[in-house]
Amino acid sequence: MLIAPLQAASEEGRTEMSPILESALDTAPVEIDGQLLFIVRGVSSFPAVVRAEAIKGRIEKVAADPSFPSDGLNAEVVENVTMIMAGQATLMIVSEADAHLEHTSRDHLATLHVMRIHQAIDEYRQSRRSEALVRSGLYAAGATVIMTLVIAVLLVLNRWIDKALSKVLTGRVHAVGIQSFEILRSETIWRVFHGLVRATGVATIIASAYAYLHYVLALFPWTRSMSNRLFYLAAGAVEHIGNSVGATIPDILVLAIIYYLSQFVLGRIRRFFDAVEQRRVTFAQFEPEWAIPTYKLVRVLIMAFALIVAYPYIPGSESAAFKGISIFIGLVISLGSSTAISNLIAGYMMTYRRVFKVGDRVKVGDVTGQVIAVRLQVTHLRTIKNEEVTIPNSQILNGDVTNFSSMADTLGLILHTTVGIGYETPWRQVEAMLRQAAERTSGVLREPQPFILLIKLGDFSVTYELNVYIRDPHMIARINADLHRHILDVFNEYGVQIMTPAYEGDPEEPKVVPREQWYVAPASSDQKLAG
C-alpha cells in the first residue's frame, strides 16, 4: 500500500505559511475515477480548475495507453520547477508555490505526485479489464435483486406493522375532549398513527435506494465519481431548480406552519363553541346564545395575531412598496370603517346585554317583527306582512327596543284594547261583557285572569281597557282581531251600544246590531272566527 508512505512523506519538510496567503489560494482537486490524487493551485491567468482538468486529461491519456508502463514515470528538474514526465510527455509541473501549498519541499512533493500518479494509472487499468467489469456487472445485478427483495420485504413489513399496531391499540385509543366535546377524534389519532407507519416505511425505502445507488455506481470506474458525489449532485440539482425561490422557501414554510396551525386552532375552537351552543358543554353565567358571537370575536383575534406573526415572513414585506401599500390600506380601512366598527361593537354589546335573540318578536322604532338573524353589523327582522327589514346594530343600540318575547314564557304578555261605552250602561255590566269576550277568545290565558281598567271618563263615554294574558307573541295580531270580534258580538248580544266614535245627542234608537242581522250577507251563520 502506498497511502502510508505518502502520508509519512507529506509530514516531512512542512514549512509555515501565512494564514492570509492560505486563504487567498485558488485550488482545485485532481481526481481520476472519483479518487483524489492531489490538490493543485492556480493563478489568475491559469485557474486551478482549468489546470486540474488539464492534468487529469493527460494522466487518463497515458493510463489508457497500455504500451506505456506505469513505472516509466520520472521527475526532471528544469531551472526552478520540477516536471513529471511520462516518457516524452509532460504530465504536470511542480513549482515552489505548489510546494508551499503542501508545506513541503518541491522535490519531495514531486516524488509524492509521481508515486500517486503511478498508483492511479494501475488502478485505472485494473478497473477497466474485462474480468473486473464482468465482476462489477454481476455484483450490480446481485445488488439489484437484493434491492428488489428488500423493497418487497419492507412493503410487506410495513403492512404487517400497521395491522399489528391496529390490533394492539384497538380499544386503547380514545378521543380527547372536554365533557362531551371532542378536541381530537379517535379517527384523527388513528390517521396520525397510520401516517407515521407509512412515513417510516417510505423513509426506509428511500434510504435503501440511496445505499443501493451508492454501491452500484461505485462498482464502475465511469460512475465512481457520481457515487462519491451522489448527495452533492442531488443537492446541486435542487439548488439549481429552486435557485429563484430558494431564498423564500424558509419564509414560505413558516407561513404554511402559521396558516395550518391557525386553521387547526380555529377548527378546535369552532367545534368547542358549537358544543357550547348545543348545550353539550355548559358554563355558569355563560348563555348558549353567546357561543357563536364569542367564537367570531375569538376568531378575529386569532387571525389578527396570526397576521402580525406572519407579516415579517411575507415575501417582500421589507420593501418600501409593500410598506406603502400596507399604510394605504390601513388608512382606507380606518377612514371608511368607522360606521362598520360602531355597528360591530353594538352587535356584541346587544348580544351580551341580552337585548333579544333569534326568534323573538320585537319592536325597533316603527318596525315590529320577528328576529330572524343577528349579525355583527345588522339585525334582520321579518314583519307580519312577511317583509324583511335590515336595521344597523348601532341604530338599535342607540334607540328603544321593545321585546314582546322575553317575558311571554314566564309571566305572560299582556294584550290590551279599549272601548268607549255610554254613561247609561253600568260599568259592572261592561266589565262582565268584556270578560266574557276574553273567555271566548282562543289564545287568551285563563290564568292569570284578564283585568279591566277604567282609564278615562270622557265627555261622551267611559273608556274601558281590557287586558288579557297571552303566551305566543307571534299571534298578537290574530288574537287581537279575534278579541275585537268577540267584543262586538257580546255587546250586540246584550244590546249595549259602543260609543266610538263619539257623537252629539242621543239617537232615537240605540246603535246596536240586532241578532237577526248578525249574519247579513255575505256573512253566514257557520262562519268561523279566525284563530
Coordinates of C-alpha atoms in Angstrom, one line a residue:
M1 CA 0.0 0.0 0.0
L2 CA 1.3 3.5 -0.9
I3 CA -1.0 5.5 1.3
A4 CA 1.1 5.1 4.4
P5 CA 4.3 6.2 2.8
L6 CA 2.6 9.1 1.2
Q7 CA 1.2 10.3 4.5
A8 CA 4.5 9.8 6.2
A9 CA 6.4 11.7 3.5
S10 CA 3.9 14.5 3.5
E11 CA 4.6 15.1 7.2
E12 CA 8.3 15.8 6.5
G13 CA 9.6 19.1 5.4
R14 CA 6.4 21.1 6.3
T15 CA 7.0 24.8 6.5
E16 CA 5.0 27.7 7.9
M17 CA 2.7 29.7 5.6
S18 CA 0.9 32.9 6.3
P19 CA -2.8 32.4 7.1
I20 CA -3.6 35.3 4.7
L21 CA -1.7 33.5 1.9
E22 CA -3.5 30.3 2.6
S23 CA -6.9 32.0 2.4
A24 CA -6.1 33.7 -0.9
L25 CA -5.0 30.5 -2.7
D26 CA -7.2 29.2 -5.6
T27 CA -7.1 25.4 -5.5
A28 CA -8.8 22.5 -7.2
P29 CA -8.6 18.7 -6.8
V30 CA -7.2 16.3 -9.4
E31 CA -9.4 13.2 -9.5
I32 CA -9.2 10.0 -11.5
D33 CA -12.3 7.8 -11.5
G34 CA -13.6 9.6 -8.4
Q35 CA -10.4 9.1 -6.4
L36 CA -8.5 12.2 -5.2
L37 CA -4.8 12.3 -6.3
F38 CA -3.8 15.7 -5.0
I39 CA -4.7 19.3 -5.0
V40 CA -3.1 22.0 -7.3
R41 CA -3.2 25.7 -7.1
G42 CA -3.8 28.2 -9.9
V43 CA -3.1 31.7 -10.9
S44 CA -5.2 34.4 -12.5
S45 CA -4.1 33.5 -16.0
F46 CA -4.4 29.8 -15.4
P47 CA -7.2 29.0 -12.8
A48 CA -6.8 26.0 -10.6
V49 CA -9.9 24.2 -12.1
V50 CA -8.6 24.5 -15.6
R51 CA -5.1 23.3 -14.5
A52 CA -6.6 20.3 -12.6
E53 CA -8.7 19.3 -15.7
A54 CA -5.6 19.5 -18.0
I55 CA -3.6 17.3 -15.6
K56 CA -6.4 14.8 -15.3
G57 CA -6.8 14.6 -19.1
R58 CA -3.1 14.0 -19.6
I59 CA -3.0 11.3 -16.9
E60 CA -6.0 9.5 -18.3
K61 CA -4.5 9.6 -21.8
V62 CA -1.3 7.9 -20.5
A63 CA -3.3 5.4 -18.5
A64 CA -5.4 4.5 -21.5
D65 CA -2.2 3.6 -23.4
P66 CA -1.4 0.0 -22.5
S67 CA 2.0 0.3 -24.2
F68 CA 3.3 2.7 -21.6
P69 CA 4.5 1.1 -18.4
S70 CA 3.2 2.7 -15.2
D71 CA 6.7 2.6 -13.7
G72 CA 8.0 4.7 -16.6
L73 CA 7.2 8.0 -14.8
N74 CA 10.1 10.2 -13.7
A75 CA 10.6 13.7 -12.3
E76 CA 13.0 16.1 -14.1
V77 CA 14.3 19.4 -12.6
V78 CA 14.3 22.3 -15.2
E79 CA 15.5 25.5 -13.7
N80 CA 13.3 26.4 -10.8
V81 CA 10.5 23.8 -11.5
T82 CA 10.1 20.0 -11.5
M83 CA 8.5 18.3 -14.4
I84 CA 6.7 15.0 -14.0
M85 CA 7.2 13.1 -17.3
A86 CA 5.6 10.0 -18.9
G87 CA 8.2 9.2 -21.4
Q88 CA 8.4 12.3 -23.6
A89 CA 5.0 13.6 -22.5
T90 CA 4.8 16.1 -19.7
L91 CA 2.0 15.3 -17.2
M92 CA 2.4 18.3 -14.9
I93 CA 4.8 20.9 -13.5
V94 CA 5.5 21.2 -9.8
S95 CA 6.5 24.7 -8.7
E96 CA 7.7 26.2 -5.5
A97 CA 4.2 27.7 -5.0
D98 CA 2.8 24.1 -5.1
A99 CA 5.3 23.0 -2.5
H100 CA 4.3 25.9 -0.2
L101 CA 0.7 24.9 -0.6
E102 CA 1.5 21.4 0.8
H103 CA 4.0 22.8 3.4
T104 CA 6.9 20.7 1.9
S105 CA 9.8 21.0 -0.5
R106 CA 9.4 20.9 -4.3
D107 CA 11.5 17.8 -4.8
H108 CA 9.6 15.9 -2.0
L109 CA 6.2 17.0 -3.4
A110 CA 7.2 15.9 -7.0
T111 CA 8.3 12.5 -5.7
L112 CA 4.9 12.0 -3.9
H113 CA 3.0 13.1 -7.0
V114 CA 4.9 10.5 -9.1
M115 CA 4.0 7.8 -6.7
R116 CA 0.3 8.8 -6.6
I117 CA 0.1 9.0 -10.4
H118 CA 1.7 5.6 -10.7
Q119 CA -0.9 4.2 -8.4
A120 CA -3.8 5.9 -10.2
I121 CA -2.6 4.5 -13.6
D122 CA -2.5 1.0 -12.2
E123 CA -6.0 1.3 -10.7
Y124 CA -7.3 2.9 -13.9
R125 CA -6.2 0.0 -16.0
Q126 CA -7.2 -2.7 -13.4
S127 CA -10.8 -1.4 -13.1
R128 CA -11.3 -1.5 -16.9
R129 CA -10.2 -5.0 -17.5
S130 CA -12.8 -7.4 -18.9
E131 CA -12.9 -9.7 -15.8
A132 CA -13.2 -6.6 -13.5
L133 CA -16.1 -5.2 -15.5
V134 CA -17.8 -8.6 -15.6
R135 CA -17.4 -9.0 -11.9
S136 CA -18.8 -5.5 -11.3
G137 CA -21.7 -6.3 -13.5
L138 CA -22.5 -9.4 -11.6
Y139 CA -22.3 -7.5 -8.3
A140 CA -24.6 -4.8 -9.7
A141 CA -27.1 -7.5 -10.8
G142 CA -27.0 -9.1 -7.4
A143 CA -27.4 -5.8 -5.7
T144 CA -30.4 -5.1 -7.9
V145 CA -32.1 -8.4 -7.0
I146 CA -31.4 -7.8 -3.3
M147 CA -32.7 -4.3 -3.5
T148 CA -35.9 -5.6 -5.2
L149 CA -36.4 -8.2 -2.4
V150 CA -35.6 -5.5 0.3
I151 CA -38.3 -3.2 -1.1
A152 CA -40.8 -6.1 -1.3
V153 CA -40.0 -7.1 2.3
L154 CA -40.3 -3.5 3.5
L155 CA -43.7 -3.1 1.9
V156 CA -45.0 -6.4 3.5
L157 CA -43.4 -5.5 6.8
N158 CA -45.0 -2.0 6.7
R159 CA -48.4 -3.6 6.2
W160 CA -47.8 -6.1 8.9
I161 CA -46.7 -3.5 11.4
D162 CA -49.7 -1.4 10.5
K163 CA -52.1 -4.3 11.2
A164 CA -50.3 -5.3 14.3
L165 CA -50.4 -1.8 15.7
S166 CA -54.1 -1.6 14.9
K167 CA -54.7 -4.9 16.9
V168 CA -52.6 -3.8 19.9
L169 CA -54.1 -0.3 20.1
T170 CA -57.7 -1.2 19.4
G171 CA -59.8 0.0 22.3
R172 CA -56.9 1.9 23.8
V173 CA -57.1 5.0 21.7
H174 CA -59.9 7.3 22.6
A175 CA -61.0 10.7 21.6
V176 CA -59.6 13.6 23.6
G177 CA -62.2 16.0 24.8
I178 CA -63.9 18.2 27.4
Q179 CA -67.1 16.7 28.7
S180 CA -68.9 15.6 25.5
F181 CA -66.9 17.9 23.3
E182 CA -64.2 16.1 21.3
I183 CA -61.0 18.0 20.8
L184 CA -59.4 15.2 18.8
R185 CA -61.4 12.4 17.4
S186 CA -60.2 8.8 17.7
E187 CA -60.3 8.6 13.9
T188 CA -57.9 11.5 13.7
I189 CA -55.5 9.9 16.2
W190 CA -55.7 6.7 14.1
R191 CA -54.8 8.5 10.9
V192 CA -51.8 10.0 12.7
F193 CA -50.5 6.6 13.7
H194 CA -51.1 5.1 10.2
G195 CA -49.4 8.1 8.7
L196 CA -46.3 7.7 10.9
V197 CA -46.1 4.0 10.0
R198 CA -46.3 4.8 6.3
A199 CA -43.8 7.6 6.6
T200 CA -41.4 5.4 8.3
G201 CA -41.7 2.8 5.6
V202 CA -41.2 5.3 2.8
A203 CA -38.1 6.8 4.6
T204 CA -36.7 3.2 4.9
I205 CA -37.2 2.5 1.2
I206 CA -35.6 5.8 0.3
A207 CA -32.6 5.1 2.5
S208 CA -32.2 1.6 1.0
A209 CA -32.4 3.1 -2.6
Y210 CA -29.7 5.6 -1.7
A211 CA -27.4 2.9 -0.4
Y212 CA -28.1 0.8 -3.5
L213 CA -27.2 3.6 -5.9
H214 CA -24.1 4.5 -3.9
Y215 CA -22.9 0.9 -4.1
V216 CA -23.8 0.2 -7.7
L217 CA -22.3 3.4 -9.0
A218 CA -19.1 2.8 -7.1
L219 CA -18.6 -0.6 -9.0
F220 CA -17.8 1.0 -12.3
P221 CA -14.9 3.5 -12.9
W222 CA -17.0 5.8 -15.1
T223 CA -19.7 6.3 -12.4
R224 CA -17.5 6.1 -9.3
S225 CA -17.3 9.9 -9.0
M226 CA -21.1 10.0 -9.2
S227 CA -21.2 7.6 -6.3
N228 CA -18.9 9.8 -4.3
R229 CA -20.8 12.9 -5.1
L230 CA -24.3 11.5 -5.1
F231 CA -25.6 13.6 -2.3
Y232 CA -23.9 16.7 -3.7
L233 CA -25.4 16.1 -7.2
A234 CA -28.9 15.9 -5.8
A235 CA -28.4 18.9 -3.6
G236 CA -26.9 20.8 -6.6
A237 CA -29.9 19.9 -8.8
V238 CA -32.4 21.0 -6.2
E239 CA -30.4 24.2 -5.7
H240 CA -30.3 24.8 -9.5
I241 CA -34.0 24.2 -9.9
G242 CA -35.1 26.2 -6.9
N243 CA -32.4 29.0 -7.2
S244 CA -35.0 31.6 -7.9
V245 CA -37.2 30.7 -5.0
G246 CA -34.7 29.2 -2.6
A247 CA -34.3 32.3 -0.6
T248 CA -38.0 32.4 0.2
I249 CA -38.6 28.8 1.0
P250 CA -37.9 29.1 4.8
D251 CA -40.3 32.0 5.0
I252 CA -42.9 30.1 2.9
L253 CA -42.6 27.1 5.3
V254 CA -43.1 29.4 8.3
L255 CA -46.1 30.9 6.7
A256 CA -47.5 27.5 5.9
I257 CA -46.9 26.4 9.5
I258 CA -48.7 29.6 10.8
Y259 CA -51.6 29.1 8.4
Y260 CA -52.2 25.4 9.2
L261 CA -51.7 26.0 12.9
S262 CA -54.2 28.8 12.8
Q263 CA -56.7 26.7 10.9
F264 CA -56.3 23.8 13.4
V265 CA -56.8 26.1 16.4
L266 CA -59.8 27.8 14.8
G267 CA -61.3 24.4 13.9
R268 CA -60.9 23.2 17.5
I269 CA -62.4 26.4 18.9
R270 CA -65.3 26.3 16.5
R271 CA -66.2 22.8 17.5
F272 CA -65.9 23.8 21.1
F273 CA -68.3 26.7 20.8
D274 CA -70.7 24.6 18.7
A275 CA -70.7 22.2 21.6
V276 CA -71.5 25.1 24.0
E277 CA -74.3 26.3 21.7
Q278 CA -75.8 22.8 21.6
R279 CA -75.5 22.7 25.5
R280 CA -73.1 19.7 25.3
V281 CA -70.7 21.8 27.3
T282 CA -72.1 24.2 29.9
F283 CA -70.6 27.0 31.9
A284 CA -72.1 29.0 34.7
Q285 CA -73.1 32.6 33.7
F286 CA -72.5 31.9 30.0
E287 CA -75.5 31.7 27.8
P288 CA -75.6 29.2 24.8
E289 CA -76.7 32.1 22.6
W290 CA -73.3 33.8 23.2
A291 CA -71.3 30.9 21.8
I292 CA -71.3 31.8 18.1
P293 CA -70.8 35.6 18.6
T294 CA -67.9 34.8 21.1
Y295 CA -66.4 32.4 18.5
K296 CA -66.5 35.1 15.9
L297 CA -64.7 37.6 18.2
V298 CA -62.1 35.0 19.2
R299 CA -61.6 34.1 15.5
V300 CA -60.9 37.8 14.7
L301 CA -58.4 38.0 17.5
I302 CA -56.6 34.8 16.4
M303 CA -56.5 35.8 12.8
A304 CA -55.1 39.2 13.8
F305 CA -52.4 37.6 15.9
A306 CA -51.5 35.2 13.2
L307 CA -51.3 38.0 10.7
I308 CA -49.0 40.0 13.0
V309 CA -46.7 37.0 13.5
A310 CA -46.7 36.1 9.8
Y311 CA -46.1 39.6 8.5
P312 CA -42.3 39.6 8.7
Y313 CA -42.2 36.3 6.7
I314 CA -44.3 37.6 3.8
P315 CA -42.0 37.8 0.7
G316 CA -41.3 41.5 0.0
S317 CA -42.7 42.7 3.3
E318 CA -39.5 44.7 3.9
S319 CA -39.7 46.6 0.6
A320 CA -40.8 50.2 0.6
A321 CA -43.5 49.5 -1.9
F322 CA -45.1 46.8 0.3
K323 CA -44.9 49.1 3.4
G324 CA -46.5 51.9 1.4
I325 CA -49.4 49.7 0.2
S326 CA -49.9 48.5 3.8
I327 CA -50.1 52.0 5.1
F328 CA -52.5 53.0 2.4
I329 CA -54.8 50.0 3.0
G330 CA -54.7 50.7 6.8
L331 CA -55.6 54.4 6.1
V332 CA -58.5 53.4 3.9
I333 CA -59.9 50.9 6.4
S334 CA -59.6 53.4 9.3
L335 CA -61.3 56.2 7.4
G336 CA -64.1 54.0 5.8
S337 CA -64.9 51.6 8.6
S338 CA -65.9 53.9 11.5
T339 CA -69.6 53.1 10.9
A340 CA -68.8 49.4 10.4
I341 CA -66.8 49.3 13.6
S342 CA -69.6 51.1 15.6
N343 CA -72.1 48.5 14.2
L344 CA -69.8 45.7 15.1
I345 CA -69.3 46.9 18.7
A346 CA -73.1 47.5 19.0
G347 CA -73.7 44.0 17.8
Y348 CA -71.6 42.4 20.5
M349 CA -73.0 44.7 23.2
M350 CA -76.5 43.7 22.2
T351 CA -75.5 40.0 22.3
Y352 CA -74.0 40.2 25.8
R353 CA -76.7 42.5 27.2
R354 CA -79.4 40.0 26.0
V355 CA -81.4 42.7 24.2
F356 CA -83.1 39.9 22.1
K357 CA -82.3 36.6 20.4
V358 CA -83.2 35.0 17.2
G359 CA -86.9 34.1 17.2
D360 CA -88.0 37.0 19.5
R361 CA -90.8 39.4 18.4
V362 CA -89.5 42.9 18.9
K363 CA -90.3 46.5 18.0
V364 CA -87.4 48.7 16.9
G365 CA -88.5 52.2 16.2
D366 CA -91.5 51.9 13.9
V367 CA -90.7 48.4 12.8
T368 CA -92.3 45.4 14.5
G369 CA -91.3 41.9 13.6
Q370 CA -89.6 38.6 14.4
V371 CA -85.8 38.5 14.7
I372 CA -84.6 36.1 12.0
A373 CA -80.8 36.9 12.1
V374 CA -78.4 38.8 14.3
R375 CA -75.2 39.6 12.6
L376 CA -72.1 41.6 13.5
Q377 CA -73.2 44.6 11.5
V378 CA -77.0 44.4 11.2
T379 CA -80.1 42.7 12.5
H380 CA -82.8 41.2 10.2
L381 CA -86.5 41.4 11.2
R382 CA -89.5 39.8 9.4
T383 CA -92.7 41.8 9.8
I384 CA -96.2 40.4 10.0
K385 CA -96.6 41.3 6.3
N386 CA -93.6 38.9 5.6
E387 CA -91.3 41.8 4.8
E388 CA -87.6 41.6 5.8
V389 CA -86.2 44.7 7.4
T390 CA -82.5 45.2 7.9
I391 CA -81.5 47.5 10.8
P392 CA -78.0 48.6 11.7
N393 CA -76.9 47.5 15.1
S394 CA -75.8 50.9 16.2
Q395 CA -79.3 52.3 15.5
I396 CA -80.8 49.5 17.6
L397 CA -78.3 50.2 20.5
N398 CA -79.0 53.9 20.4
G399 CA -82.8 53.6 20.3
D400 CA -85.6 51.9 22.2
V401 CA -86.3 48.2 21.7
T402 CA -89.5 46.6 22.8
N403 CA -89.2 42.8 23.3
F404 CA -92.5 41.0 23.3
S405 CA -91.0 37.6 23.8
S406 CA -88.6 38.0 26.7
M407 CA -91.3 37.6 29.5
A408 CA -94.0 35.9 27.5
D409 CA -93.0 32.3 28.5
T410 CA -92.9 33.2 32.2
L411 CA -95.2 36.0 33.3
G412 CA -97.1 36.2 30.0
L413 CA -97.5 39.0 27.5
I414 CA -100.4 41.5 28.2
L415 CA -102.5 42.3 25.2
H416 CA -104.9 45.3 25.6
T417 CA -107.7 47.1 23.8
T418 CA -110.1 49.9 24.6
V419 CA -113.8 50.6 24.1
G420 CA -115.9 53.6 24.8
I421 CA -119.3 52.9 26.4
G422 CA -122.0 55.4 27.4
Y423 CA -122.6 56.5 30.9
E424 CA -126.1 54.9 30.9
T425 CA -124.6 51.4 30.9
P426 CA -123.5 50.1 34.3
W427 CA -119.7 49.7 34.5
R428 CA -120.2 46.3 36.1
Q429 CA -122.1 45.1 33.1
V430 CA -119.5 46.4 30.8
E431 CA -116.7 44.7 32.7
A432 CA -118.6 41.4 32.7
M433 CA -119.2 41.6 29.0
L434 CA -115.5 42.3 28.3
R435 CA -114.5 39.3 30.5
Q436 CA -117.0 37.2 28.5
A437 CA -115.5 38.3 25.3
A438 CA -112.0 37.4 26.6
E439 CA -113.2 33.9 27.6
R440 CA -114.4 33.3 24.1
T441 CA -111.1 34.3 22.5
S442 CA -108.7 31.5 21.6
G443 CA -105.1 32.0 22.8
V444 CA -106.1 34.1 25.9
L445 CA -104.9 32.6 29.2
R446 CA -107.3 31.8 31.9
E447 CA -104.6 32.3 34.5
P448 CA -103.7 35.0 35.2
Q449 CA -107.2 36.3 34.7
P450 CA -108.0 39.2 32.4
F451 CA -108.5 42.6 34.1
I452 CA -110.3 45.8 33.1
L453 CA -109.2 49.3 33.8
L454 CA -111.4 52.5 33.6
I455 CA -108.9 54.8 32.0
K456 CA -111.0 57.8 31.1
L457 CA -114.3 59.5 32.0
G458 CA -114.8 61.3 28.7
D459 CA -117.2 64.0 27.6
F460 CA -119.4 61.4 25.8
S461 CA -118.4 58.0 27.1
V462 CA -116.4 56.0 29.6
T463 CA -113.2 54.4 28.2
Y464 CA -112.6 50.9 29.4
E465 CA -109.3 49.0 28.8
L466 CA -109.4 45.2 28.6
N467 CA -106.1 43.5 29.4
V468 CA -105.6 39.8 28.7
Y469 CA -102.6 37.5 29.0
I470 CA -101.2 35.5 26.1
R471 CA -98.1 33.2 25.6
D472 CA -97.3 33.4 21.9
P473 CA -96.2 36.9 20.9
H474 CA -96.2 36.0 17.3
M475 CA -100.0 35.6 17.4
I476 CA -100.7 39.2 18.7
A477 CA -102.4 40.3 15.5
R478 CA -104.6 37.2 15.2
I479 CA -105.6 37.2 18.9
N480 CA -106.3 40.9 18.9
A481 CA -108.5 40.6 15.8
D482 CA -110.3 37.6 17.4
L483 CA -110.8 39.5 20.6
H484 CA -112.3 42.5 18.8
R485 CA -114.8 40.2 17.0
H486 CA -116.0 38.7 20.3
I487 CA -116.3 42.1 21.9
L488 CA -118.6 43.2 19.1
D489 CA -120.7 40.0 19.4
V490 CA -121.0 40.2 23.1
F491 CA -122.1 43.9 23.1
N492 CA -124.6 43.2 20.4
E493 CA -126.0 40.3 22.3
Y494 CA -126.7 42.4 25.3
G495 CA -127.9 45.5 23.3
V496 CA -125.1 47.8 24.6
Q497 CA -124.0 50.4 22.2
I498 CA -120.3 51.1 21.7
M499 CA -119.8 54.9 21.7
T500 CA -116.9 55.0 19.4
P501 CA -116.7 57.2 17.5
A502 CA -118.3 59.8 19.8
Y503 CA -121.4 61.7 18.8
E504 CA -123.5 64.7 19.9
G505 CA -127.0 63.9 21.1
D506 CA -128.7 60.5 21.8
P507 CA -130.2 58.8 18.7
E508 CA -133.8 57.8 18.7
E509 CA -132.9 54.2 18.7
P510 CA -129.8 52.5 20.2
K511 CA -127.0 51.9 17.7
V512 CA -126.8 48.2 18.1
V513 CA -126.9 45.3 15.6
P514 CA -130.0 43.2 16.1
R515 CA -129.4 39.5 16.4
E516 CA -131.3 38.8 13.3
Q517 CA -128.9 40.9 11.3
W518 CA -125.7 39.4 12.7
Y519 CA -125.3 37.2 9.6
V520 CA -126.4 39.6 6.9
A521 CA -124.9 38.7 3.5
P522 CA -122.2 38.0 2.7
A523 CA -121.7 36.6 6.3
S524 CA -123.0 33.1 7.1
S525 CA -124.0 31.5 10.4
D526 CA -121.4 28.8 10.1
Q527 CA -118.6 31.3 9.6
K528 CA -115.7 30.6 12.0
L529 CA -113.6 33.2 13.7
A530 CA -110.0 33.4 12.6
G531 CA -107.8 31.9 15.3

